[in-house]
Coordinates of C-alpha atoms in Angstrom, one line a residue:
M1 CA -43.6 1.1 -0.6
T2 CA -41.6 2.3 -3.5
T3 CA -38.3 4.1 -3.6
Q4 CA -37.1 6.3 -6.4
T5 CA -33.8 8.2 -6.6
T6 CA -33.8 11.3 -8.7
A7 CA -31.1 14.0 -9.2
P8 CA -30.9 17.3 -11.0
E9 CA -30.1 17.1 -14.7
T10 CA -26.3 17.9 -15.3
P11 CA -25.4 16.2 -18.5
T12 CA -22.9 18.7 -19.7
P13 CA -21.1 21.6 -18.1
A14 CA -22.7 25.1 -18.4
S15 CA -20.9 28.4 -19.0
G16 CA -22.4 30.3 -16.2
T17 CA -20.9 32.1 -13.2
P18 CA -17.4 30.7 -12.3
T19 CA -17.6 28.2 -9.6
G20 CA -14.0 26.8 -9.3
L21 CA -10.8 28.0 -7.8
I22 CA -10.0 30.4 -10.6
G23 CA -12.2 32.9 -12.4
L24 CA -13.0 30.9 -15.4
P25 CA -16.5 29.6 -16.5
E26 CA -16.9 25.9 -15.9
K27 CA -17.3 25.1 -19.6
T28 CA -14.1 27.0 -20.6
G29 CA -12.2 25.3 -17.8
L30 CA -13.2 21.8 -18.9
A31 CA -12.3 22.6 -22.5
L32 CA -8.9 23.9 -21.3
A33 CA -8.3 20.6 -19.2
L34 CA -9.2 18.4 -22.1
G35 CA -7.2 20.4 -24.7
G36 CA -4.2 20.6 -22.4
S37 CA -4.4 16.9 -21.6
V38 CA -4.5 16.0 -25.3
L39 CA -1.5 18.2 -26.0
T40 CA 0.4 16.7 -23.2
I41 CA -0.1 13.2 -24.7
I42 CA 1.1 14.6 -28.0
S43 CA 4.1 16.1 -26.4
T44 CA 5.4 12.6 -25.1
F45 CA 5.9 11.6 -28.7
L46 CA 8.3 14.5 -29.3
A47 CA 11.9 15.0 -28.1
W48 CA 12.2 16.8 -24.7
T49 CA 15.9 17.4 -24.8
W50 CA 18.6 17.2 -27.4
T51 CA 21.2 15.0 -25.5
S52 CA 21.0 11.6 -24.0
A53 CA 22.9 12.7 -21.0
F54 CA 19.8 12.9 -19.1
P55 CA 18.7 9.4 -18.1
G56 CA 15.8 7.8 -20.0
D57 CA 16.9 9.1 -23.5
L58 CA 14.2 11.7 -24.1
T59 CA 15.7 12.6 -27.5
V60 CA 13.5 10.1 -29.6
Y61 CA 10.7 11.3 -31.7
G62 CA 7.6 9.1 -31.9
Y63 CA 8.6 6.7 -29.1
P64 CA 8.1 7.8 -25.4
G65 CA 10.7 6.7 -22.9
G66 CA 11.5 7.1 -19.2
L67 CA 9.5 9.9 -17.6
Q68 CA 7.6 10.5 -20.8
V69 CA 5.8 7.3 -20.2
L70 CA 4.5 8.4 -16.8
V71 CA 3.3 11.8 -18.3
L72 CA 1.6 9.9 -21.1
I73 CA -0.3 7.7 -18.5
G74 CA -1.4 10.7 -16.5
G75 CA -2.4 12.6 -19.6
A76 CA -4.5 9.7 -20.9
L77 CA -6.2 9.4 -17.5
A78 CA -7.0 13.0 -17.4
T79 CA -8.4 12.9 -21.0
L80 CA -10.6 10.0 -20.2
F81 CA -12.0 11.7 -17.1
C82 CA -12.6 14.9 -19.1
L83 CA -14.4 12.9 -21.9
A84 CA -16.5 11.2 -19.2
R85 CA -17.4 14.6 -17.7
Y86 CA -18.6 15.7 -21.2
G87 CA -20.9 12.8 -21.1
V88 CA -19.2 10.7 -23.9
K89 CA -21.1 7.4 -24.3
G90 CA -19.3 4.4 -22.9
L91 CA -17.2 6.4 -20.4
G92 CA -19.8 7.0 -17.6
W93 CA -18.6 4.0 -15.6
L94 CA -15.2 5.7 -15.1
V95 CA -16.7 8.3 -12.8
P96 CA -19.4 6.8 -10.7
A97 CA -18.7 9.4 -8.0
G98 CA -18.2 12.4 -10.2
A99 CA -15.5 13.5 -12.5
D100 CA -14.5 17.0 -11.2
G101 CA -12.2 15.8 -8.4
A102 CA -10.8 13.1 -10.5
I103 CA -9.9 15.6 -13.3
K104 CA -8.2 17.9 -10.7
F105 CA -6.0 15.2 -9.4
A106 CA -5.3 13.6 -12.8
T107 CA -4.1 16.9 -14.3
L108 CA -2.2 17.6 -11.1
A109 CA -0.3 14.3 -11.5
T110 CA 0.5 15.2 -15.2
F111 CA 1.5 18.8 -14.3
A112 CA 3.8 17.7 -11.4
T113 CA 5.6 15.0 -13.2
S114 CA 6.1 17.1 -16.3
W115 CA 7.4 20.0 -14.6
Y116 CA 9.5 17.9 -12.3
T117 CA 11.0 16.4 -15.6
V118 CA 11.5 19.8 -17.2
L119 CA 13.2 21.3 -14.0
A120 CA 15.5 18.2 -13.7
I121 CA 16.5 18.5 -17.3
S122 CA 17.3 22.2 -16.8
V123 CA 19.2 21.6 -13.6
D124 CA 21.2 18.5 -14.6
L125 CA 22.1 19.8 -18.0
G126 CA 22.6 23.5 -17.2
G127 CA 19.6 25.4 -18.2
I128 CA 16.4 25.5 -20.1
V129 CA 18.4 25.9 -23.4
N130 CA 18.7 22.1 -23.3
L131 CA 15.0 21.7 -23.8
E132 CA 13.6 20.6 -27.1
P133 CA 10.1 21.7 -28.4
G134 CA 8.5 18.7 -26.7
G135 CA 9.8 20.0 -23.4
Y136 CA 8.3 23.4 -23.8
L137 CA 5.0 22.0 -25.1
V138 CA 4.6 19.7 -22.1
A139 CA 5.3 22.4 -19.7
V140 CA 2.7 24.7 -21.2
A141 CA 0.1 22.0 -21.9
S142 CA 0.2 20.5 -18.6
L143 CA -0.1 23.7 -16.9
A144 CA -3.0 24.8 -18.9
A145 CA -4.8 21.5 -18.3
F146 CA -4.3 21.9 -14.5
L147 CA -5.5 25.5 -14.5
G148 CA -8.6 24.5 -16.4
A149 CA -9.2 21.8 -13.9
L150 CA -9.2 24.3 -11.1
A151 CA -12.1 26.1 -12.8
L152 CA -14.3 23.1 -12.3
P153 CA -16.9 23.3 -9.4
F154 CA -16.2 21.6 -6.0
E155 CA -19.7 20.1 -5.8
R156 CA -19.9 16.5 -6.8
P157 CA -22.5 16.1 -9.5
E158 CA -25.3 13.6 -9.1
P159 CA -25.9 10.8 -11.6
D160 CA -27.7 11.6 -14.8
P161 CA -31.4 11.0 -14.8
F162 CA -32.8 8.1 -16.8
D163 CA -33.0 8.6 -20.4
P164 CA -35.9 6.5 -21.9
D165 CA -34.0 6.3 -25.2
D166 CA -31.1 4.5 -23.5
T167 CA -30.9 0.7 -23.9
G168 CA -28.5 -2.0 -23.1
W169 CA -25.1 -0.8 -21.9
E170 CA -26.2 2.7 -21.5
L171 CA -29.1 1.7 -19.2
F172 CA -26.7 -0.5 -17.3
K173 CA -24.4 2.6 -16.7
H174 CA -27.2 4.7 -15.6
R175 CA -28.5 2.2 -13.1
A176 CA -24.9 1.6 -11.8
G177 CA -24.3 5.2 -11.3
N178 CA -27.7 5.8 -9.5
K179 CA -27.1 2.7 -7.3
W180 CA -23.6 4.0 -6.3
A181 CA -25.2 7.3 -5.1
T182 CA -28.1 5.6 -3.5
F183 CA -25.7 3.3 -1.5
K184 CA -23.6 6.2 -0.3
A185 CA -26.6 8.2 0.8
A186 CA -28.1 5.1 2.5
F187 CA -24.9 4.2 4.1
A188 CA -24.5 7.7 5.4
T189 CA -27.9 7.7 6.9
G190 CA -27.6 4.3 8.4
T191 CA -30.4 2.7 6.3
P192 CA -28.5 0.6 3.7
R193 CA -30.6 -1.0 0.9
R194 CA -29.9 -4.1 -0.8
L195 CA -28.5 -3.3 -4.2
G196 CA -28.0 -5.2 -7.2
T197 CA -24.5 -6.4 -8.3
L198 CA -22.7 -7.4 -11.5
P199 CA -22.7 -11.0 -12.4
S200 CA -20.1 -13.0 -10.5
Y201 CA -17.9 -13.8 -13.4
V202 CA -17.7 -10.1 -14.3
E203 CA -16.7 -9.2 -10.7
I204 CA -14.1 -11.9 -10.8
L205 CA -12.7 -10.6 -14.0
I206 CA -12.5 -7.1 -12.5
I207 CA -10.6 -8.5 -9.6
V208 CA -8.1 -10.2 -12.0
A209 CA -7.7 -6.9 -13.8
V210 CA -7.1 -5.0 -10.5
L211 CA -4.5 -7.7 -9.3
A212 CA -2.7 -7.5 -12.7
L213 CA -2.6 -3.7 -12.6
G214 CA -1.2 -3.9 -9.1
L215 CA 1.4 -6.3 -10.1
T216 CA 2.4 -4.2 -13.1
V217 CA 2.6 -0.9 -11.0
F218 CA 4.7 -2.7 -8.3
T219 CA 7.0 -4.3 -10.8
Y220 CA 7.5 -1.0 -12.6
G221 CA 8.2 0.9 -9.3
I222 CA 10.6 -1.6 -7.9
G223 CA 12.4 -1.8 -11.2
T224 CA 13.0 1.9 -11.8
E225 CA 16.6 2.2 -12.9
Y226 CA 17.4 5.8 -11.8
D227 CA 16.4 8.2 -9.2
E228 CA 14.5 10.7 -11.4
L229 CA 12.3 8.0 -12.7
F230 CA 11.4 6.7 -9.3
I231 CA 10.6 10.2 -8.0
G232 CA 8.4 10.7 -11.2
F233 CA 6.8 7.3 -10.5
L234 CA 5.9 8.4 -6.9
I235 CA 4.3 11.6 -8.1
T236 CA 2.3 9.9 -10.8
A237 CA 1.3 7.0 -8.6
A238 CA 0.2 9.2 -5.6
F239 CA -1.9 11.6 -7.5
G240 CA -3.3 9.0 -9.9
F241 CA -4.5 6.9 -6.9
A242 CA -6.1 10.1 -5.6
A243 CA -7.8 10.6 -8.9
L244 CA -9.2 7.0 -9.1
N245 CA -10.3 7.4 -5.5
K246 CA -12.1 10.7 -6.2
A247 CA -13.8 9.1 -9.3
G248 CA -15.1 6.3 -7.1
L249 CA -13.3 3.4 -8.7
I250 CA -11.4 2.6 -5.7
A251 CA -14.6 2.3 -3.6
Q252 CA -16.2 0.1 -6.2
A253 CA -13.2 -2.1 -6.4
S254 CA -13.3 -2.4 -2.7
Q255 CA -16.9 -3.5 -2.6
I256 CA -16.3 -6.0 -5.3
T257 CA -13.2 -7.5 -3.5
A258 CA -15.1 -7.6 -0.2
R259 CA -17.8 -9.7 -1.8
H260 CA -15.2 -12.1 -3.1
Q261 CA -12.7 -12.0 -0.2
N262 CA -11.4 -15.6 -0.6
I263 CA -10.9 -15.2 -4.4
T264 CA -9.2 -11.8 -3.9
I265 CA -6.7 -13.3 -1.3
C266 CA -5.9 -16.3 -3.4
G267 CA -5.5 -14.2 -6.5
A268 CA -3.2 -11.7 -4.7
F269 CA -0.9 -14.6 -3.7
V270 CA -0.9 -15.9 -7.3
A271 CA 0.1 -12.4 -8.6
A272 CA 2.8 -12.2 -5.9
A273 CA 4.1 -15.5 -6.9
L274 CA 4.4 -14.3 -10.5
F275 CA 6.7 -11.4 -9.4
P276 CA 10.0 -13.4 -9.6
F277 CA 9.2 -14.5 -13.1
T278 CA 9.0 -10.9 -14.1
Q279 CA 12.6 -10.3 -13.2
T280 CA 15.7 -11.1 -15.3
D281 CA 18.1 -11.4 -12.2
D282 CA 18.0 -11.5 -8.5
Q283 CA 18.5 -7.8 -8.0
Y284 CA 14.9 -6.8 -7.3
A285 CA 13.9 -10.3 -6.0
T286 CA 16.2 -9.3 -3.1
I287 CA 14.1 -6.3 -2.3
G288 CA 10.9 -8.5 -2.7
V289 CA 11.9 -11.0 -0.2
Y290 CA 12.7 -8.3 2.3
I291 CA 9.4 -6.6 1.7
L292 CA 7.6 -9.9 2.4
I293 CA 9.5 -10.3 5.7
F294 CA 8.7 -6.7 6.7
A295 CA 5.1 -7.1 5.6
T296 CA 4.6 -10.4 7.5
V297 CA 6.0 -8.9 10.7
A298 CA 3.7 -5.8 10.2
L299 CA 0.7 -8.1 9.8
G300 CA 1.6 -9.8 13.1
L301 CA 1.9 -6.3 14.8
N302 CA -1.5 -5.6 13.3
I303 CA -3.0 -8.2 15.7
V304 CA -1.6 -6.3 18.6
V305 CA -2.1 -2.7 17.4
G306 CA -5.0 -2.9 14.9
L307 CA -7.1 -5.6 16.5
A308 CA -6.4 -5.4 20.3
G309 CA -5.5 -1.7 20.4
L310 CA -2.2 -2.2 22.2
L311 CA 0.6 0.3 21.3
D312 CA 3.8 -1.8 21.0
L313 CA 6.9 0.2 20.2
G314 CA 9.3 -2.7 20.7
Y315 CA 7.8 -5.2 18.4
V316 CA 10.9 -5.6 16.2
A317 CA 12.5 -7.4 19.2
F318 CA 10.3 -10.4 18.7
L319 CA 11.6 -10.6 15.2
G320 CA 15.1 -10.5 16.5
V321 CA 14.2 -13.2 19.1
G322 CA 13.1 -15.6 16.4
A323 CA 16.1 -14.8 14.2
Y324 CA 18.6 -15.4 16.9
A325 CA 16.9 -18.6 18.1
A326 CA 16.9 -20.0 14.5
A327 CA 20.6 -18.9 13.9
L328 CA 21.7 -20.7 17.1
V329 CA 20.4 -24.0 16.0
S330 CA 20.9 -23.9 12.2
G331 CA 24.5 -25.0 12.1
S332 CA 26.3 -21.6 12.1
P333 CA 30.0 -21.9 13.1
S334 CA 29.5 -18.8 15.2
S335 CA 26.8 -20.5 17.4
P336 CA 28.0 -21.9 20.7
F337 CA 25.7 -24.9 20.1
D338 CA 27.0 -27.5 17.8
V339 CA 23.7 -28.4 16.3
H340 CA 22.0 -28.1 12.9
F341 CA 18.3 -28.5 13.1
P342 CA 16.1 -29.0 9.9
F343 CA 14.2 -26.1 8.9
W344 CA 10.9 -27.1 10.3
A345 CA 12.5 -27.5 13.8
A346 CA 14.3 -24.2 13.4
V347 CA 10.9 -22.5 12.7
L348 CA 9.4 -24.1 15.8
V349 CA 12.3 -23.0 17.9
G350 CA 12.1 -19.4 16.6
A351 CA 8.3 -19.1 16.9
L352 CA 8.3 -20.7 20.4
A353 CA 11.1 -18.5 21.6
S354 CA 9.4 -15.4 20.5
L355 CA 6.1 -16.7 22.0
V356 CA 7.8 -17.3 25.4
F357 CA 9.3 -13.8 25.4
G358 CA 5.9 -12.4 24.5
V359 CA 4.3 -14.0 27.5
L360 CA 7.2 -13.1 29.7
I361 CA 7.1 -9.4 28.7
G362 CA 3.3 -9.2 28.4
A363 CA 2.4 -10.9 31.8
P364 CA 3.7 -8.1 34.1
T365 CA 3.1 -5.1 31.8
L366 CA -0.3 -5.7 30.0
R367 CA -2.2 -4.3 33.0
L368 CA -0.9 -1.0 31.8
R369 CA -2.8 1.0 29.2
G370 CA -2.0 3.6 26.5
D371 CA 1.2 5.6 26.8
Y372 CA 2.5 3.6 29.8
L373 CA 2.3 0.3 27.9
A374 CA 4.0 2.0 24.9
I375 CA 7.0 3.1 27.1
V376 CA 7.4 -0.4 28.6
T377 CA 7.4 -2.1 25.3
L378 CA 9.9 0.6 23.9
G379 CA 12.1 -0.3 26.9
F380 CA 11.9 -4.0 26.1
G381 CA 13.0 -3.5 22.5
E382 CA 16.0 -1.6 23.7
I383 CA 16.7 -4.1 26.4
F384 CA 16.8 -6.9 23.9
R385 CA 19.3 -5.1 21.6
I386 CA 21.6 -4.2 24.4
T387 CA 21.5 -7.6 25.9
A388 CA 22.3 -9.3 22.6
N389 CA 25.2 -6.8 22.2
N390 CA 26.5 -7.8 25.6
L391 CA 26.4 -11.6 25.5
D392 CA 29.8 -11.7 23.8
G393 CA 31.8 -13.8 26.4
T394 CA 33.2 -10.6 28.0
S395 CA 30.3 -8.4 29.3
G396 CA 28.2 -11.6 29.6
P397 CA 27.9 -15.3 28.7
D398 CA 29.1 -16.2 25.2
L399 CA 25.8 -16.7 23.4
T400 CA 25.2 -14.1 20.6
N401 CA 28.8 -13.3 19.8
G402 CA 28.1 -9.6 20.7
S403 CA 28.2 -7.0 18.0
N404 CA 29.6 -9.4 15.5
G405 CA 26.4 -11.5 15.7
I406 CA 25.8 -15.0 14.5
S407 CA 27.4 -15.2 11.0
S408 CA 27.7 -17.7 8.2
I409 CA 24.3 -19.1 8.6
P410 CA 23.9 -21.8 6.0
N411 CA 21.4 -21.7 3.3
L412 CA 18.2 -23.9 3.7
N413 CA 17.9 -27.3 2.3
I414 CA 14.3 -28.7 2.3
L415 CA 13.7 -32.1 0.9
G416 CA 16.9 -31.8 -1.4
F417 CA 15.9 -28.3 -2.6
D418 CA 18.9 -26.0 -1.9
F419 CA 17.7 -22.5 -1.5
G420 CA 21.2 -21.1 -2.1
L421 CA 21.4 -22.4 -5.6
Q422 CA 19.7 -21.4 -8.9
H423 CA 16.9 -23.5 -10.3
T424 CA 15.1 -23.5 -13.6
I425 CA 11.3 -23.6 -13.5
G426 CA 9.3 -23.6 -16.6
G427 CA 12.2 -22.1 -18.6
F428 CA 12.8 -19.3 -16.1
T429 CA 15.9 -19.2 -14.0
I430 CA 15.1 -18.7 -10.2
G431 CA 18.0 -17.3 -8.1
R432 CA 18.7 -17.6 -4.4
F433 CA 16.5 -14.6 -3.2
A434 CA 13.6 -15.8 -5.5
N435 CA 13.8 -19.2 -3.8
Y436 CA 13.4 -17.4 -0.4
F437 CA 10.8 -15.2 -1.9
F438 CA 8.5 -18.2 -2.5
L439 CA 9.2 -19.6 1.0
M440 CA 8.4 -16.2 2.6
L441 CA 5.3 -16.0 0.4
L442 CA 4.1 -19.4 1.9
I443 CA 4.8 -18.2 5.5
T444 CA 3.0 -14.9 4.7
A445 CA 0.0 -17.0 3.7
V446 CA 0.1 -18.8 7.0
V447 CA 0.2 -15.5 8.8
V448 CA -2.8 -14.2 6.8
L449 CA -4.7 -17.3 7.6
V450 CA -4.0 -17.0 11.3
F451 CA -5.1 -13.3 11.1
R452 CA -8.3 -14.0 9.4
R453 CA -9.3 -16.9 11.5
S454 CA -8.4 -15.2 14.8
G455 CA -10.0 -11.9 13.7
D456 CA -13.3 -13.6 12.9
S457 CA -13.3 -15.7 16.0
R458 CA -14.6 -15.2 19.5
I459 CA -11.3 -14.0 20.8
G460 CA -11.0 -11.6 17.8
R461 CA -14.2 -10.0 18.7
A462 CA -13.0 -9.6 22.3
W463 CA -9.8 -7.9 20.9
V464 CA -12.0 -5.4 19.0
A465 CA -14.1 -4.8 22.1
I466 CA -11.0 -4.1 24.2
R467 CA -9.7 -1.8 21.5
E468 CA -12.8 0.2 21.4
D469 CA -13.5 0.5 25.0
E470 CA -11.7 -1.6 27.6
T471 CA -13.8 -0.5 30.5
A472 CA -17.0 -1.3 28.7
A473 CA -15.5 -4.7 27.6
L474 CA -14.5 -5.5 31.2
A475 CA -18.1 -4.7 32.4
M476 CA -19.4 -7.1 29.8
G477 CA -17.4 -10.0 31.3
I478 CA -14.5 -10.1 29.0
N479 CA -11.2 -11.1 30.8
G480 CA -9.2 -8.1 29.5
F481 CA -5.7 -9.3 30.8
R482 CA -6.0 -12.8 29.2
V483 CA -7.4 -11.5 26.0
K484 CA -4.5 -9.0 25.6
L485 CA -1.9 -11.6 26.6
I486 CA -3.1 -13.9 23.9
A487 CA -2.8 -11.1 21.3
F488 CA 0.6 -10.2 22.6
A489 CA 1.7 -14.0 22.4
V490 CA 0.1 -14.6 18.9
G491 CA 1.8 -11.4 17.5
A492 CA 5.1 -12.3 18.9
S493 CA 5.1 -15.9 17.6
L494 CA 4.2 -14.6 14.1
A495 CA 7.1 -12.2 14.2
G496 CA 9.5 -15.0 15.4
L497 CA 8.2 -17.1 12.5
A498 CA 9.3 -14.5 10.0
G499 CA 12.6 -14.0 11.8
T500 CA 13.6 -17.6 11.3
V501 CA 13.7 -16.9 7.5
Q502 CA 15.3 -13.6 7.8
A503 CA 18.2 -15.2 9.6
H504 CA 18.8 -17.5 6.6
V505 CA 18.4 -14.7 4.0
T506 CA 20.8 -12.3 5.6
Y507 CA 23.4 -14.9 6.5
T508 CA 24.2 -12.9 9.6
V509 CA 22.1 -11.8 12.6
T510 CA 23.4 -8.7 14.5
P511 CA 21.9 -6.4 17.2
E512 CA 22.1 -3.4 14.9
Q513 CA 19.3 -5.0 12.7
Y514 CA 16.7 -4.5 15.4
L515 CA 16.6 -0.8 16.3
F516 CA 13.6 1.3 17.4
A517 CA 14.1 3.7 14.6
G518 CA 16.4 4.0 11.5
V519 CA 16.7 4.9 7.9
I520 CA 16.1 1.4 6.6
P521 CA 13.4 -0.9 8.0
P522 CA 12.6 -3.1 9.6
N523 CA 12.5 -1.4 12.9
S524 CA 9.8 -0.7 15.3
A525 CA 8.9 2.8 14.1
F526 CA 8.6 1.6 10.6
L527 CA 6.5 -1.4 11.6
L528 CA 4.0 0.7 13.5
A529 CA 3.9 3.3 10.6
A530 CA 3.2 0.4 8.1
V531 CA 0.2 -0.7 10.2
V532 CA -1.2 2.8 10.8
L533 CA -0.7 4.1 7.3
G534 CA -1.7 0.9 5.6
G535 CA -4.9 0.5 7.6
M536 CA -5.3 -0.8 11.1
G537 CA -7.3 -4.0 11.5
T538 CA -7.2 -5.0 7.9
I539 CA -5.1 -7.7 6.0
S540 CA -4.2 -5.8 2.9
G541 CA -3.5 -2.5 4.6
P542 CA -0.3 -3.4 6.5
L543 CA 1.0 -5.5 3.6
I544 CA 0.7 -2.6 1.2
G545 CA 1.9 -0.1 3.9
A546 CA 5.0 -2.3 4.6
A547 CA 5.7 -2.7 0.9
L548 CA 5.8 1.1 0.4
L549 CA 7.7 1.8 3.5
F550 CA 10.4 -0.6 2.7
L551 CA 10.6 0.3 -1.0
I552 CA 10.6 4.1 -0.8
P553 CA 13.5 4.4 1.7
N554 CA 15.6 2.0 -0.4
K555 CA 14.9 4.1 -3.5
L556 CA 15.4 7.4 -1.8
Q557 CA 19.0 6.7 -0.4
F558 CA 20.4 9.3 -2.9
L559 CA 18.8 12.0 -0.6
G560 CA 21.3 11.2 2.1
D561 CA 20.6 13.3 5.2
Y562 CA 17.3 14.7 3.7
Q563 CA 15.9 11.2 3.4
L564 CA 14.0 11.1 6.7
L565 CA 12.9 14.7 6.2
A566 CA 11.2 13.9 2.9
F567 CA 9.8 10.7 4.3
G568 CA 8.4 12.5 7.3
L569 CA 6.7 15.2 5.2
A570 CA 5.1 12.4 3.0
L571 CA 3.7 10.8 6.2
I572 CA 2.4 14.0 7.5
L573 CA 0.5 14.7 4.2
L574 CA -0.8 11.1 4.2
M575 CA -2.0 11.4 7.8
R576 CA -3.6 14.8 7.0
F577 CA -5.6 13.7 3.9
R578 CA -6.2 10.0 4.7
P579 CA -5.9 9.5 8.4
E580 CA -7.7 6.1 8.4
G581 CA -5.0 4.6 6.3
M582 CA -4.7 3.6 2.6
I583 CA -6.8 0.5 3.0
P584 CA -9.0 1.2 6.0
N585 CA -11.6 -0.9 7.5
R586 CA -15.2 0.4 7.5
R587 CA -15.3 1.3 11.2
R588 CA -12.3 3.4 11.2
Q589 CA -13.3 5.1 7.9
L590 CA -16.5 6.2 9.5
E591 CA -14.7 7.4 12.8
F592 CA -12.6 9.7 10.8
H593 CA -15.2 11.0 8.3
E594 CA -18.4 10.8 10.4
D595 CA -19.0 14.5 9.8
A596 CA -18.8 14.2 6.0
E597 CA -22.0 15.4 4.2
P598 CA -23.8 12.7 2.3
P599 CA -24.4 13.2 -1.4
T600 CA -27.4 15.4 -2.5
V601 CA -29.7 12.6 -3.7
L602 CA -33.5 13.1 -3.4
T603 CA -35.3 10.0 -2.2
K604 CA -39.1 10.0 -2.5
T605 CA -41.2 7.4 -0.6
G606 CA -44.8 6.9 -1.3
A607 CA -47.5 4.3 -1.2

């Protein structure tokens, strides 16, 4: 039996009947997209305004700055995709899934960022008269590139047929493109074939490059110095990610990381550990440690929601239980207990207290399902906050100091290492929040290990069975109540583990930190959103989702009352176009896209 994959020959665009969204021939549209993208790149080396009153200093010729850098990146990406669409040698690997969709999103990223900048200059400085020639050029060029991209067809082109004159790298590109199409067709029809892969060392280098790119993007985003730059960063990053996804690069990177999962996880932690060394002070390391706390709690919630399928709307209460338990035994003068446990003991107390509360709450309620369970857990979260507020010595026993909370929690001191002091490591000065960042990174590694081992275990498979169909799982002999209670207890203890560090980072633990919903996370609504938007049942999904959901609200505080409106619209759009999450697992991705048509690839089978 021999299998051969062929496809119609489409090496270059043809100037036939218009097939895109606007009435331009395909060849004309591609030329317009390429020319507009090149002019957009040129415009970033010109001045966009005459005054430095607009942040970023866009008055310099020959040196892009501020928002010009983002437009330059978008224009370069669109140019590369256009050249790959033309069939330029050496660029075919950029578009294994087709270039048309990638060009559309890349030019949209450039157009949206350029016009946002031009409009912001006009509004802030009082009219378009404040624009320099570079500003006019980027507006026209980016619009022309986007309109040209809209003339491209919506059909995804098949990989080029084999050219017998191609040798070496060209033959490798051809085979890689055909294997990509063959894999997608086989996966869609349920008959996957064993495909060849790159050498292991090449794939590891690709993983290193992906992690380095991720660290660079995150560091740039968290370090944006003014609001206009952060909004431009969001626009470029969102549409740029969509362009890479349409090109098939995200899918290929996902396949490579899946084949080297252990190396990817270790590399990700190494990249995260390098983050404090990229900062000159503790300003952004502060956000980094809070992101890790939020992400760790979201990963614990992923066991409950993502693996076991239990909708928990009061999960932030377990974070509060761990934080309060650690604060009470860590030597705070506001604590009614005159004790000062070492950190390892405080960690055990916090995790054990959350575990006990998880069992006490789960035992009488986990026989409920769906919305009823969600309502009960929501009530538990509110009960915890109200109870902590009333244990002030007046409305109840003097335990939590009421609304004032447990304050003046001392810094950790582990084996003589004071987390409250600056330390010099390899010539770099590491501040207080950077110290806690490394500690929280270690705890995150523990939580990731627990998630991986439990997810791959017998109990993990039972959680997935309960999530998919509880009735069928019970019929197969799975003890549903016990399995769900274990998930609830493990998730609660992991949240309490993160809460012990949060108590020392914030110095003070108050009931207002553990609301169901609010503008700034962590709260139960944001935790659940991080799991769903990041990707239920995965490791990287909740971590990335939590990082975005913590970073974006912190950077959008200038919107004031409109912050939640803008954030809600963004969530709606994400759920509309990527309901399975940003980093979905394979099962959920098929559930949401089971009706998608497979690529048009002809497969001939003969003797």
